[in-house]
Coordinates of N, CA and C and ligand atoms in Angstrom, one line a residue:
M206 N -15.0 -2.2 -11.9 CA -15.6 -1.1 -10.5 C -16.1 -2.2 -9.3
R207 N -15.2 -1.8 -8.4 CA -15.2 -2.3 -6.9 C -17.1 -2.9 -6.5
P208 N -17.6 -3.2 -5.5 CA -18.8 -3.9 -5.7 C -19.0 -3.0 -4.2
V209 N -19.9 -1.7 -4.3 CA -20.2 -1.3 -3.4 C -21.2 -2.1 -2.6
A210 N -20.5 -1.8 -0.8 CA -20.4 -1.7 0.4 C -21.9 -1.6 0.7
T211 N -23.1 -2.7 1.4 CA -24.5 -2.9 1.8 C -24.2 -2.1 3.2
G212 N -24.8 -0.8 2.9 CA -24.3 0.2 4.0 C -23.7 0.0 5.1
G213 N -22.5 -0.8 5.2 CA -21.6 -1.2 6.0 C -19.7 -0.1 5.7
R214 N -18.8 -0.3 6.7 CA -17.5 0.1 5.3 C -17.3 -0.5 4.7
C215 N -15.7 0.2 3.6 CA -15.1 -0.3 3.2 C -14.9 -1.7 3.6
R216 N -15.0 -3.0 3.6 CA -14.2 -3.8 4.4 C -12.6 -4.2 3.7
A217 N -11.2 -4.4 4.3 CA -10.5 -3.7 3.9 C -9.3 -5.3 4.0
A218 N -8.3 -5.5 3.2 CA -7.3 -6.5 4.0 C -6.3 -5.8 3.6
V219 N -5.7 -6.0 4.8 CA -4.0 -5.4 4.9 C -2.6 -6.3 5.1
L220 N -1.6 -6.7 3.4 CA -0.7 -7.2 3.4 C 0.7 -7.2 3.7
I221 N 0.7 -7.9 4.5 CA 2.1 -7.7 5.2 C 2.9 -8.4 4.8
S222 N 4.5 -8.5 6.0 CA 5.7 -9.9 4.9 C 6.4 -9.4 6.4
G223 N 5.9 -7.8 7.2 CA 7.5 -7.9 7.8 C 6.8 -7.2 9.3
S224 N 7.4 -5.8 9.0 CA 7.4 -5.1 10.8 C 6.0 -4.7 10.3
G225 N 5.0 -3.9 9.7 CA 4.2 -3.8 9.5 C 3.9 -2.9 10.4
T226 N 4.4 -2.0 10.4 CA 3.8 0.5 11.3 C 3.4 0.7 10.1
N227 N 2.5 0.5 8.8 CA 1.9 0.8 8.5 C 0.9 0.6 8.3
L228 N 0.4 -1.1 8.3 CA -0.5 -1.3 9.3 C -0.7 -1.1 10.8
Q229 N 0.3 -1.1 11.7 CA -0.2 0.3 13.2 C -0.8 1.2 12.7
A230 N -0.6 2.0 11.6 CA -0.8 3.3 11.5 C -2.9 3.6 11.3
F231 N -2.8 2.2 10.8 CA -4.7 2.1 9.7 C -5.2 1.5 11.4
I232 N -4.4 0.9 11.9 CA -5.5 0.2 13.3 C -5.7 1.3 14.5
D233 N -4.2 2.6 14.4 CA -4.6 3.1 15.2 C -5.5 4.2 14.8
R234 N -5.4 4.8 13.7 CA -6.6 5.4 12.7 C -7.9 4.7 13.0
V235 N -8.2 3.4 12.5 CA -9.2 2.9 13.4 C -9.9 3.4 14.5
A236 N -8.8 3.2 15.3 CA -9.0 3.2 17.3 C -9.5 4.4 16.9
L237 N -8.8 5.7 16.4 CA -9.8 7.2 16.7 C -10.6 7.5 16.5
G238 N -11.4 6.2 15.3 CA -12.2 7.2 14.7 C -12.0 8.0 13.7
T239 N -10.4 7.7 13.2 CA -10.3 9.2 11.5 C -10.1 8.3 10.6
L240 N -10.6 7.0 10.5 CA -10.8 6.6 9.7 C -11.7 5.1 9.3
S241 N -12.2 5.6 8.4 CA -13.1 4.6 8.3 C -13.4 3.4 7.3
L242 N -12.5 2.1 7.7 CA -12.2 1.6 7.3 C -12.4 0.3 8.4
D243 N -13.2 -1.3 8.1 CA -12.9 -2.2 8.1 C -12.3 -2.9 8.1
I244 N -10.6 -2.9 9.0 CA -9.5 -3.6 8.7 C -10.3 -4.7 8.5
A245 N -10.7 -5.9 7.5 CA -11.4 -7.0 7.9 C -10.8 -8.5 8.0
L246 N -9.3 -8.5 7.8 CA -8.3 -9.3 7.3 C -6.9 -8.9 7.5
V247 N -5.8 -9.4 8.2 CA -4.6 -9.4 7.5 C -3.5 -9.9 6.9
V248 N -3.1 -10.1 6.7 CA -2.8 -11.8 5.4 C -1.0 -11.0 5.8
S249 N 0.0 -12.4 6.2 CA 1.2 -12.7 5.6 C 1.5 -13.7 5.4
N250 N 2.4 -13.3 4.5 CA 3.9 -14.9 3.6 C 4.5 -14.9 4.7
R251 N 4.8 -14.4 6.1 CA 5.6 -15.2 6.4 C 5.1 -15.2 8.1
A252 N 5.6 -16.4 8.7 CA 5.0 -16.8 10.0 C 5.5 -16.1 11.1
D253 N 7.0 -15.1 11.1 CA 7.6 -14.7 11.7 C 7.5 -13.2 11.5
A254 N 6.5 -12.4 10.5 CA 6.7 -11.2 10.2 C 5.9 -10.8 11.6
Y255 N 6.3 -9.5 12.3 CA 6.1 -8.4 13.6 C 4.4 -8.0 13.6
G256 N 4.1 -8.2 12.6 CA 2.5 -7.0 11.9 C 2.0 -7.8 12.5
L257 N 2.3 -9.7 12.4 CA 1.0 -10.0 13.3 C 0.5 -10.3 15.0
S258 N 2.2 -10.1 15.5 CA 1.1 -9.7 16.8 C 0.4 -8.0 16.5
R259 N 0.9 -7.1 15.7 CA 0.4 -5.9 15.9 C -1.3 -6.4 15.4
A260 N -1.6 -7.3 15.0 CA -3.4 -8.2 14.5 C -4.1 -8.8 14.7
A261 N -3.0 -9.8 16.1 CA -3.9 -10.0 17.5 C -3.8 -8.5 18.6
G262 N -3.2 -7.8 19.2 CA -3.3 -7.2 19.8 C -4.7 -6.3 19.8
A263 N -4.8 -6.1 18.6 CA -6.0 -5.1 18.2 C -7.1 -6.2 17.7
G264 N -7.0 -7.3 17.7 CA -8.4 -7.8 17.9 C -8.5 -8.7 16.2
I265 N -7.6 -8.1 15.4 CA -8.5 -8.4 14.0 C -7.9 -10.2 13.0
D266 N -8.5 -10.6 12.6 CA -7.9 -11.8 11.9 C -7.0 -11.9 11.2
A267 N -5.9 -13.0 11.2 CA -4.6 -12.6 10.5 C -4.4 -14.0 10.0
I268 N -4.2 -14.8 9.2 CA -3.9 -15.8 8.7 C -2.2 -15.6 8.0
V269 N -1.6 -16.6 7.6 CA -0.2 -16.7 7.0 C -0.5 -18.0 6.2
I270 N 0.0 -17.3 5.0 CA -0.5 -18.3 3.5 C 1.0 -17.9 3.4
P271 N 1.5 -19.3 3.8 CA 3.8 -19.6 3.9 C 3.6 -19.8 1.8
H272 N 4.4 -18.8 0.9 CA 4.3 -18.6 -0.6 C 5.8 -20.0 -0.9
G273 N 6.2 -20.0 0.7 CA 6.8 -21.8 0.1 C 6.5 -22.8 -0.1
D274 N 5.2 -22.9 0.4 CA 4.3 -24.2 0.5 C 3.6 -24.5 -1.3
F275 N 4.0 -23.4 -2.1 CA 3.0 -23.6 -3.6 C 4.1 -24.1 -4.4
R276 N 3.8 -24.6 -5.1 CA 4.3 -25.0 -6.0 C 5.0 -23.8 -6.8
S277 N 4.3 -22.9 -7.5 CA 4.1 -21.8 -8.4 C 3.4 -20.4 -8.0
R278 N 4.3 -18.9 -8.2 CA 3.5 -18.1 -7.9 C 2.1 -18.2 -8.4
E279 N 1.3 -18.9 -9.3 CA -0.1 -18.7 -9.3 C -0.9 -19.2 -8.3
D280 N -0.5 -20.4 -8.1 CA -0.4 -21.4 -7.3 C -1.2 -20.7 -5.9
F281 N -0.2 -19.3 -5.2 CA -0.3 -18.8 -4.2 C -1.2 -17.9 -4.2
D282 N -0.7 -16.9 -5.4 CA -2.6 -16.6 -5.9 C -3.4 -16.7 -5.8
R283 N -3.4 -17.5 -6.0 CA -4.9 -18.5 -6.0 C -5.4 -18.5 -5.1
Q284 N -4.4 -19.0 -4.3 CA -5.4 -19.2 -3.0 C -4.8 -17.8 -1.7
L285 N -4.3 -17.1 -2.3 CA -5.1 -15.6 -1.3 C -6.1 -15.4 -1.7
G286 N -5.9 -15.5 -3.1 CA -7.0 -14.4 -3.6 C -8.5 -15.3 -2.5
G287 N -8.9 -16.6 -3.0 CA -9.5 -16.9 -3.0 C -10.5 -16.6 -1.1
E288 N -9.5 -16.6 -0.4 CA -9.3 -16.2 1.2 C -9.5 -14.8 0.9
L289 N -9.2 -14.0 0.4 CA -9.4 -12.3 -0.3 C -11.6 -12.5 0.0
E290 N -11.2 -13.2 -1.0 CA -13.1 -13.6 -1.7 C -13.5 -14.0 -0.5
S291 N -13.6 -15.1 -0.7 CA -14.6 -15.3 0.8 C -14.6 -14.8 2.6
A292 N -13.8 -13.6 2.8 CA -13.5 -12.6 3.7 C -14.2 -11.2 3.0
G293 N -14.9 -11.5 1.1 CA -15.9 -10.5 1.8 C -14.6 -9.0 1.2
I294 N -13.0 -9.2 1.1 CA -13.1 -7.8 1.0 C -12.5 -7.0 -0.8
E295 N -13.0 -5.8 -0.8 CA -13.4 -4.8 -1.2 C -12.0 -3.7 -1.8
L296 N -11.2 -4.2 -0.2 CA -10.1 -2.8 -0.8 C -8.7 -4.1 -0.1
I297 N -7.8 -4.1 -1.1 CA -6.5 -4.7 -0.6 C -5.4 -3.8 -0.8
I298 N -5.0 -3.9 0.8 CA -3.6 -2.6 1.2 C -2.4 -3.7 1.2
L299 N -1.5 -3.4 0.5 CA -0.2 -3.8 0.2 C 0.4 -2.6 1.2
A300 N 0.5 -3.6 2.0 CA 1.8 -2.7 3.3 C 3.3 -3.2 4.1
G301 N 4.1 -3.4 2.5 CA 5.5 -3.9 3.0 C 5.1 -5.8 2.8
F302 N 4.2 -5.8 1.3 CA 4.1 -7.0 1.3 C 5.2 -7.5 0.0
M303 N 6.2 -8.0 0.5 CA 7.3 -8.6 -0.5 C 7.0 -9.9 -0.8
R304 N 6.5 -10.0 -2.4 CA 5.7 -10.6 -2.8 C 5.2 -10.0 -4.4
I305 N 6.0 -10.5 -5.1 CA 4.5 -9.8 -6.7 C 4.0 -10.7 -7.1
L306 N 2.3 -10.0 -7.0 CA 1.3 -10.6 -7.3 C 1.4 -10.4 -9.4
G307 N 1.0 -11.6 -9.0 CA 0.7 -12.1 -10.9 C -0.5 -11.3 -11.3
G308 N -0.8 -11.7 -12.9 CA -0.9 -11.0 -13.9 C -2.6 -11.5 -13.6
E309 N -3.1 -12.3 -13.2 CA -4.2 -13.3 -13.4 C -4.2 -12.2 -11.9
F310 N -3.5 -13.2 -10.5 CA -4.5 -11.8 -9.2 C -4.9 -10.7 -9.2
V311 N -3.8 -9.8 -10.2 CA -4.5 -8.5 -10.6 C -5.2 -7.8 -11.8
R312 N -6.1 -9.2 -12.0 CA -6.3 -8.7 -13.3 C -8.0 -9.2 -12.4
R313 N -8.1 -9.8 -11.6 CA -9.1 -10.4 -10.8 C -9.3 -9.3 -9.6
F314 N -8.3 -8.3 -9.4 CA -8.7 -7.7 -8.3 C -8.3 -5.9 -9.0
E315 N -8.8 -6.6 -10.2 CA -8.2 -4.8 -10.9 C -8.9 -3.5 -10.1
G316 N -8.3 -2.7 -9.7 CA -8.4 -0.8 -9.2 C -9.4 -1.5 -7.8
R317 N -8.5 -2.3 -6.9 CA -8.9 -2.6 -5.6 C -8.4 -3.1 -4.9
I318 N -6.7 -3.1 -5.4 CA -5.6 -3.1 -4.9 C -4.6 -1.2 -4.3
M319 N -3.7 -1.6 -4.0 CA -3.0 -0.2 -3.2 C -2.2 -0.3 -3.0
N320 N -0.8 -0.5 -2.9 CA 0.3 -0.1 -2.5 C 1.5 1.7 -2.1
I321 N 2.4 1.0 -1.2 CA 2.7 2.5 -0.9 C 4.2 2.7 -1.1
H322 N 4.6 2.4 -1.8 CA 6.5 2.8 -2.0 C 7.0 3.3 -1.8
P323 N 8.3 3.7 -0.9 CA 9.1 4.3 -0.6 C 9.9 5.8 -1.3
A324 N 9.0 6.0 -2.9 CA 9.8 7.1 -3.3 C 9.2 7.4 -4.0
L325 N 9.8 8.5 -4.5 CA 8.6 10.0 -5.3 C 8.4 8.7 -7.4
L326 N 7.6 8.4 -7.3 CA 7.8 7.5 -8.6 C 6.9 8.7 -9.2
P327 N 7.2 8.3 -10.3 CA 8.1 7.3 -11.1 C 9.8 7.4 -10.8
R328 N 9.9 7.7 -10.2 CA 11.5 7.8 -9.6 C 12.2 6.3 -8.9
Y329 N 12.9 5.5 -8.8 CA 12.7 4.8 -8.0 C 11.7 3.9 -7.7
P330 N 11.7 2.9 -9.0 CA 10.9 1.7 -8.4 C 12.1 0.8 -8.2
G331 N 11.3 0.0 -7.2 CA 12.0 -1.0 -7.4 C 12.3 -1.2 -5.8
L332 N 14.0 -2.0 -5.4 CA 14.9 -1.7 -3.9 C 15.6 -0.2 -3.3
D333 N 16.5 -0.8 -2.7 CA 17.1 0.6 -2.7 C 16.5 2.2 -2.4
T334 N 15.2 2.2 -2.2 CA 15.7 3.5 -2.8 C 15.6 4.8 -2.1
H335 N 16.3 4.2 -1.2 CA 17.1 5.3 0.5 C 18.4 6.2 -0.3
A336 N 19.4 4.5 -0.6 CA 20.5 4.7 -0.9 C 20.4 5.7 -2.8
R337 N 19.2 5.2 -3.3 CA 19.7 5.4 -4.1 C 19.3 7.2 -4.6
V338 N 18.9 7.6 -3.8 CA 17.9 8.6 -3.6 C 19.5 10.1 -3.4
L339 N 20.1 8.9 -2.5 CA 21.6 10.2 -1.5 C 22.4 10.1 -2.9
A340 N 22.1 8.6 -3.4 CA 23.8 8.9 -4.7 C 23.1 9.7 -5.2
A341 N 22.0 9.7 -6.4 CA 21.6 11.3 -7.1 C 22.1 12.5 -6.5
A342 N 22.0 12.4 -5.0 CA 22.1 14.0 -4.7 C 20.8 14.4 -4.6
D343 N 19.7 13.8 -4.7 CA 18.3 15.2 -5.4 C 17.7 15.3 -3.4
S344 N 16.8 16.8 -4.5 CA 16.8 17.8 -3.0 C 15.3 17.2 -2.6
H345 N 14.4 16.3 -2.8 CA 13.4 15.6 -2.0 C 13.1 14.0 -2.2
H346 N 12.2 13.6 -1.2 CA 12.7 12.4 -1.4 C 11.2 12.3 -1.1
G347 N 10.5 10.9 -1.2 CA 9.2 10.9 0.0 C 8.9 9.0 -0.9
S348 N 6.7 9.7 -0.3 CA 6.9 8.0 -0.4 C 5.2 7.5 -1.6
T349 N 4.8 6.8 -2.3 CA 3.7 6.7 -3.1 C 3.2 6.2 -3.0
V350 N 1.7 6.7 -2.6 CA 1.0 5.6 -3.0 C -0.1 5.8 -4.0
H351 N 0.0 4.0 -4.6 CA -0.4 4.2 -6.1 C -1.6 2.5 -6.1
F352 N -2.2 2.8 -7.6 CA -3.1 1.3 -7.7 C -2.6 0.5 -8.4
V353 N -1.9 -0.7 -7.9 CA -1.2 -1.8 -8.3 C -2.3 -2.4 -9.9
T354 N -0.5 -2.7 -10.9 CA -0.9 -2.9 -12.5 C 0.4 -4.0 -12.2
E355 N -0.3 -4.3 -13.8 CA 0.5 -5.4 -13.4 C 2.6 -4.7 -13.3
E356 N 2.9 -3.8 -13.2 CA 3.8 -3.0 -14.4 C 4.5 -2.8 -12.6
L357 N 5.5 -3.3 -12.3 CA 6.0 -2.9 -11.0 C 6.2 -1.6 -10.5
D358 N 5.7 -1.1 -9.4 CA 5.0 0.2 -9.1 C 5.4 1.2 -10.1
G359 N 4.3 0.8 -10.6 CA 4.0 1.8 -12.0 C 2.8 1.2 -12.4
G360 N 1.6 1.8 -11.2 CA -0.1 1.1 -11.4 C 0.5 3.6 -11.5
P361 N -1.5 3.5 -11.5 CA -2.2 5.3 -11.6 C -1.1 4.8 -10.2
R362 N -0.6 6.5 -10.3 CA -0.3 6.9 -8.6 C -1.1 7.5 -8.0
I363 N -1.5 8.0 -6.5 CA -2.5 8.4 -6.4 C -2.2 9.9 -5.6
L364 N -1.2 9.3 -4.7 CA -1.1 9.9 -3.3 C 0.5 10.1 -2.7
A365 N 1.0 11.6 -3.7 CA 2.6 11.2 -3.0 C 3.0 12.3 -1.6
G366 N 3.7 11.5 -0.2 CA 4.2 12.5 0.1 C 5.4 12.7 0.2
R367 N 6.3 13.7 0.7 CA 7.3 13.8 -0.1 C 8.2 15.8 0.7
I368 N 9.4 15.3 1.4 CA 10.4 15.1 2.4 C 11.4 16.1 1.8
P369 N 12.0 17.1 2.7 CA 13.6 17.6 1.5 C 14.6 16.5 2.0
V370 N 15.5 16.8 1.1 CA 16.8 16.0 2.0 C 17.5 16.3 2.2
R371 N 18.1 16.2 3.1 CA 18.9 17.5 4.1 C 20.2 16.6 4.1
P372 N 21.2 17.7 4.0 CA 22.7 16.8 3.9 C 23.3 16.0 5.1
Q373 N 23.1 16.3 6.5 CA 22.9 14.8 7.6 C 22.5 13.4 6.7
D374 N 20.8 13.4 5.7 CA 20.7 12.4 5.9 C 21.9 11.4 5.8
T375 N 21.4 10.3 6.1 CA 21.9 8.7 5.9 C 20.6 8.2 5.2
G376 N 20.5 6.8 5.2 CA 19.9 6.2 4.5 C 18.8 5.4 5.7
E377 N 18.8 5.7 7.6 CA 18.8 4.8 8.2 C 17.3 6.5 8.2
T378 N 17.6 7.7 8.2 CA 16.9 8.9 8.4 C 16.1 9.0 7.6
L379 N 16.5 8.8 6.0 CA 15.6 8.5 6.0 C 14.2 8.2 5.7
Q380 N 14.9 6.8 5.5 CA 13.7 5.8 6.0 C 12.6 6.3 6.9
S381 N 13.9 6.9 8.3 CA 12.7 6.9 9.3 C 11.9 7.8 9.5
R382 N 12.3 9.1 8.1 CA 11.2 10.3 7.7 C 10.2 9.6 6.6
V383 N 10.4 9.0 5.6 CA 9.6 8.4 5.0 C 8.4 7.3 5.5
Q384 N 9.1 6.9 6.5 CA 8.0 6.5 7.0 C 6.9 6.4 8.1
S385 N 7.6 8.2 8.1 CA 6.4 8.2 9.3 C 5.3 9.1 7.9
V386 N 6.1 9.9 7.2 CA 5.0 10.2 6.1 C 4.0 9.1 5.7
E387 N 4.6 8.0 5.5 CA 3.2 6.7 5.3 C 2.3 6.8 5.6
H388 N 3.4 6.8 6.7 CA 1.8 6.8 8.0 C 0.5 7.1 7.7
R389 N 1.1 8.6 8.0 CA 0.3 9.9 7.3 C -0.7 9.5 5.9
I390 N -0.6 9.7 4.4 CA -0.7 9.6 3.6 C -1.5 8.6 3.3
Y391 N -0.5 7.3 3.7 CA -1.2 5.9 3.1 C -3.0 5.8 3.8
P392 N -3.6 6.0 5.1 CA -4.6 6.0 5.6 C -5.2 7.0 5.1
E393 N -4.7 8.6 4.3 CA -5.4 9.1 4.3 C -6.5 9.1 2.7
A394 N -5.1 8.1 1.8 CA -5.9 7.5 0.1 C -6.8 6.6 1.0
A395 N -6.7 5.6 1.8 CA -7.6 5.3 1.7 C -9.1 5.1 2.3
Q396 N -8.5 5.8 2.8 CA -9.6 7.2 3.3 C -11.3 7.1 2.2
W397 N -9.9 7.7 1.1 CA -10.9 8.4 -0.4 C -11.6 7.0 -1.0
F398 N -10.9 6.0 -0.9 CA -11.5 4.6 -1.6 C -12.7 4.1 -0.8
A399 N -12.3 4.5 0.7 CA -13.5 3.9 1.7 C -15.1 4.8 1.2
D400 N -14.5 5.8 0.6 CA -15.7 6.8 0.8 C -16.2 7.2 -0.5
G401 N -15.9 6.0 -1.8 CA -16.0 6.5 -2.8 C -15.4 7.4 -3.8
R402 N -14.6 8.0 -3.1 CA -14.8 9.5 -3.7 C -13.2 8.8 -5.0
L403 N -11.8 8.0 -4.9 CA -11.6 7.2 -5.7 C -11.8 6.1 -5.9
E404 N -11.4 5.9 -7.4 CA -11.5 4.8 -8.1 C -10.3 4.9 -9.2
Y405 N -10.3 3.8 -10.0 CA -9.8 2.9 -10.8 C -10.5 2.8 -12.3
L406 N -10.1 3.4 -13.0 CA -11.4 4.0 -14.5 C -10.2 3.5 -15.6
D407 N -10.3 2.7 -16.6 CA -9.5 3.3 -17.9 C -8.4 2.8 -17.7
G408 N -7.8 2.3 -16.7 CA -6.7 2.5 -17.1 C -5.7 3.2 -15.5
A409 N -7.0 4.7 -14.9 CA -6.3 5.5 -14.8 C -6.8 5.5 -13.3
A410 N -6.2 6.5 -12.3 CA -6.9 6.7 -10.8 C -7.9 8.3 -10.8
W411 N -8.8 7.8 -10.4 CA -9.6 9.1 -10.6 C -10.0 9.2 -9.2
L412 N -10.1 11.1 -9.1 CA -10.7 11.4 -7.4 C -11.6 12.1 -7.9
D413 N -13.0 12.0 -6.8 CA -13.7 13.6 -7.2 C -14.0 13.5 -8.2
G414 N -14.3 12.0 -9.3 CA -14.7 12.6 -10.8 C -13.0 13.1 -11.0
Q415 N -11.7 13.5 -11.3 CA -11.3 13.7 -12.0 C -9.9 13.1 -11.9
C416 N -9.4 12.6 -13.5 CA -8.4 12.1 -13.7 C -6.7 12.8 -13.1
L417 N -6.3 12.1 -12.2 CA -4.9 12.1 -12.0 C -4.1 11.9 -12.7
T418 N -3.8 13.0 -13.6 CA -2.5 12.5 -14.3 C -1.6 12.8 -14.1
E419 N -1.4 13.8 -12.2 CA -0.2 13.1 -11.4 C -1.1 13.4 -10.4
P420 N 0.2 12.6 -9.3 CA -0.4 12.6 -7.8 C -0.8 13.4 -6.9
V421 N -2.2 13.4 -6.5 CA -1.7 14.9 -4.6 C -0.6 14.6 -4.6
V422 N 0.0 15.7 -3.5 CA 1.1 15.9 -3.6 C 1.2 16.7 -1.8
R423 N 1.1 16.0 -1.5 CA 1.7 16.8 0.3 C 3.1 16.9 0.4
D424 N 3.6 18.2 1.4 CA 4.9 18.4 1.5 C 4.9 18.3 3.2
F425 N 6.3 17.1 3.3 CA 6.1 18.0 4.9 C 7.6 18.4 5.1
D426 N 7.6 18.6 6.5 CA 8.8 18.8 6.8 C 9.5 18.4 7.6
L427 N 9.2 17.4 8.0 CA 9.9 16.7 8.8 C 11.7 15.8 8.5
Ligands
GRF230 C1 7.2 0.5 3.3 O1 8.3 1.3 3.5 C2 6.6 0.4 2.3 O2 6.7 1.9 1.2 C3 7.8 -0.4 2.0 O3 8.2 -1.5 2.7 C4 8.0 -0.8 3.8 C5 6.3 -1.4 5.0 O4 6.6 -1.1 6.5 N1 6.4 -1.6 0.6 P1 6.5 -1.7 7.4 O5 5.9 -2.8 7.2 O6 5.0 -0.9 7.2 O7 7.0 -1.2 9.3

């Protein structure tokens, strides 16, 4: 169980490796007052991640932990974990963070790590999801927020956003629409966690006391 925040907002860290449009969606919603989360820290494993400029623009503390500086994945994970604990982070939001987190890290923060994956999981874990959807001529595509476990893109699913695949779609058009979906569903799922409505228990996601055997699904006509 996650520690209960004492009176304040849930302290979250957003972990990035690149452009950080999902980070920006969180920043914008906090600024609008529609997301009650304290984005206390942004961590990037790459010094050139554009998301770092977004954090700076919003006055959010940001650090770079270059993975190349570490002898092993475990050493990197330990450094990352130490930074998150020092900052009193309660929720770890992976947003385009292109590093696989090892078992020791995942167990250390069990039930407090979320990821968003650009596919309707359990379909298409891994890379190149848009091309795979087109190759399979799927009728729908989307994105899924899930808790992180040791299984890559395999943790309990929380919230999925679904869009129709249109005949004229390309990898680029799908990517753009899927990202728009992500910017809506990821803050919503994080809000559930911050409100104490969502938790990870016995290897499953629970929302309002109900075990989510399937994720909540939102349809978007984008
Ligand atoms: C998102 O599409 C997300 O699904 C995947 O990485 C991408 C990150 O994009 N995990 P951004 O850096 O938030 O723009």
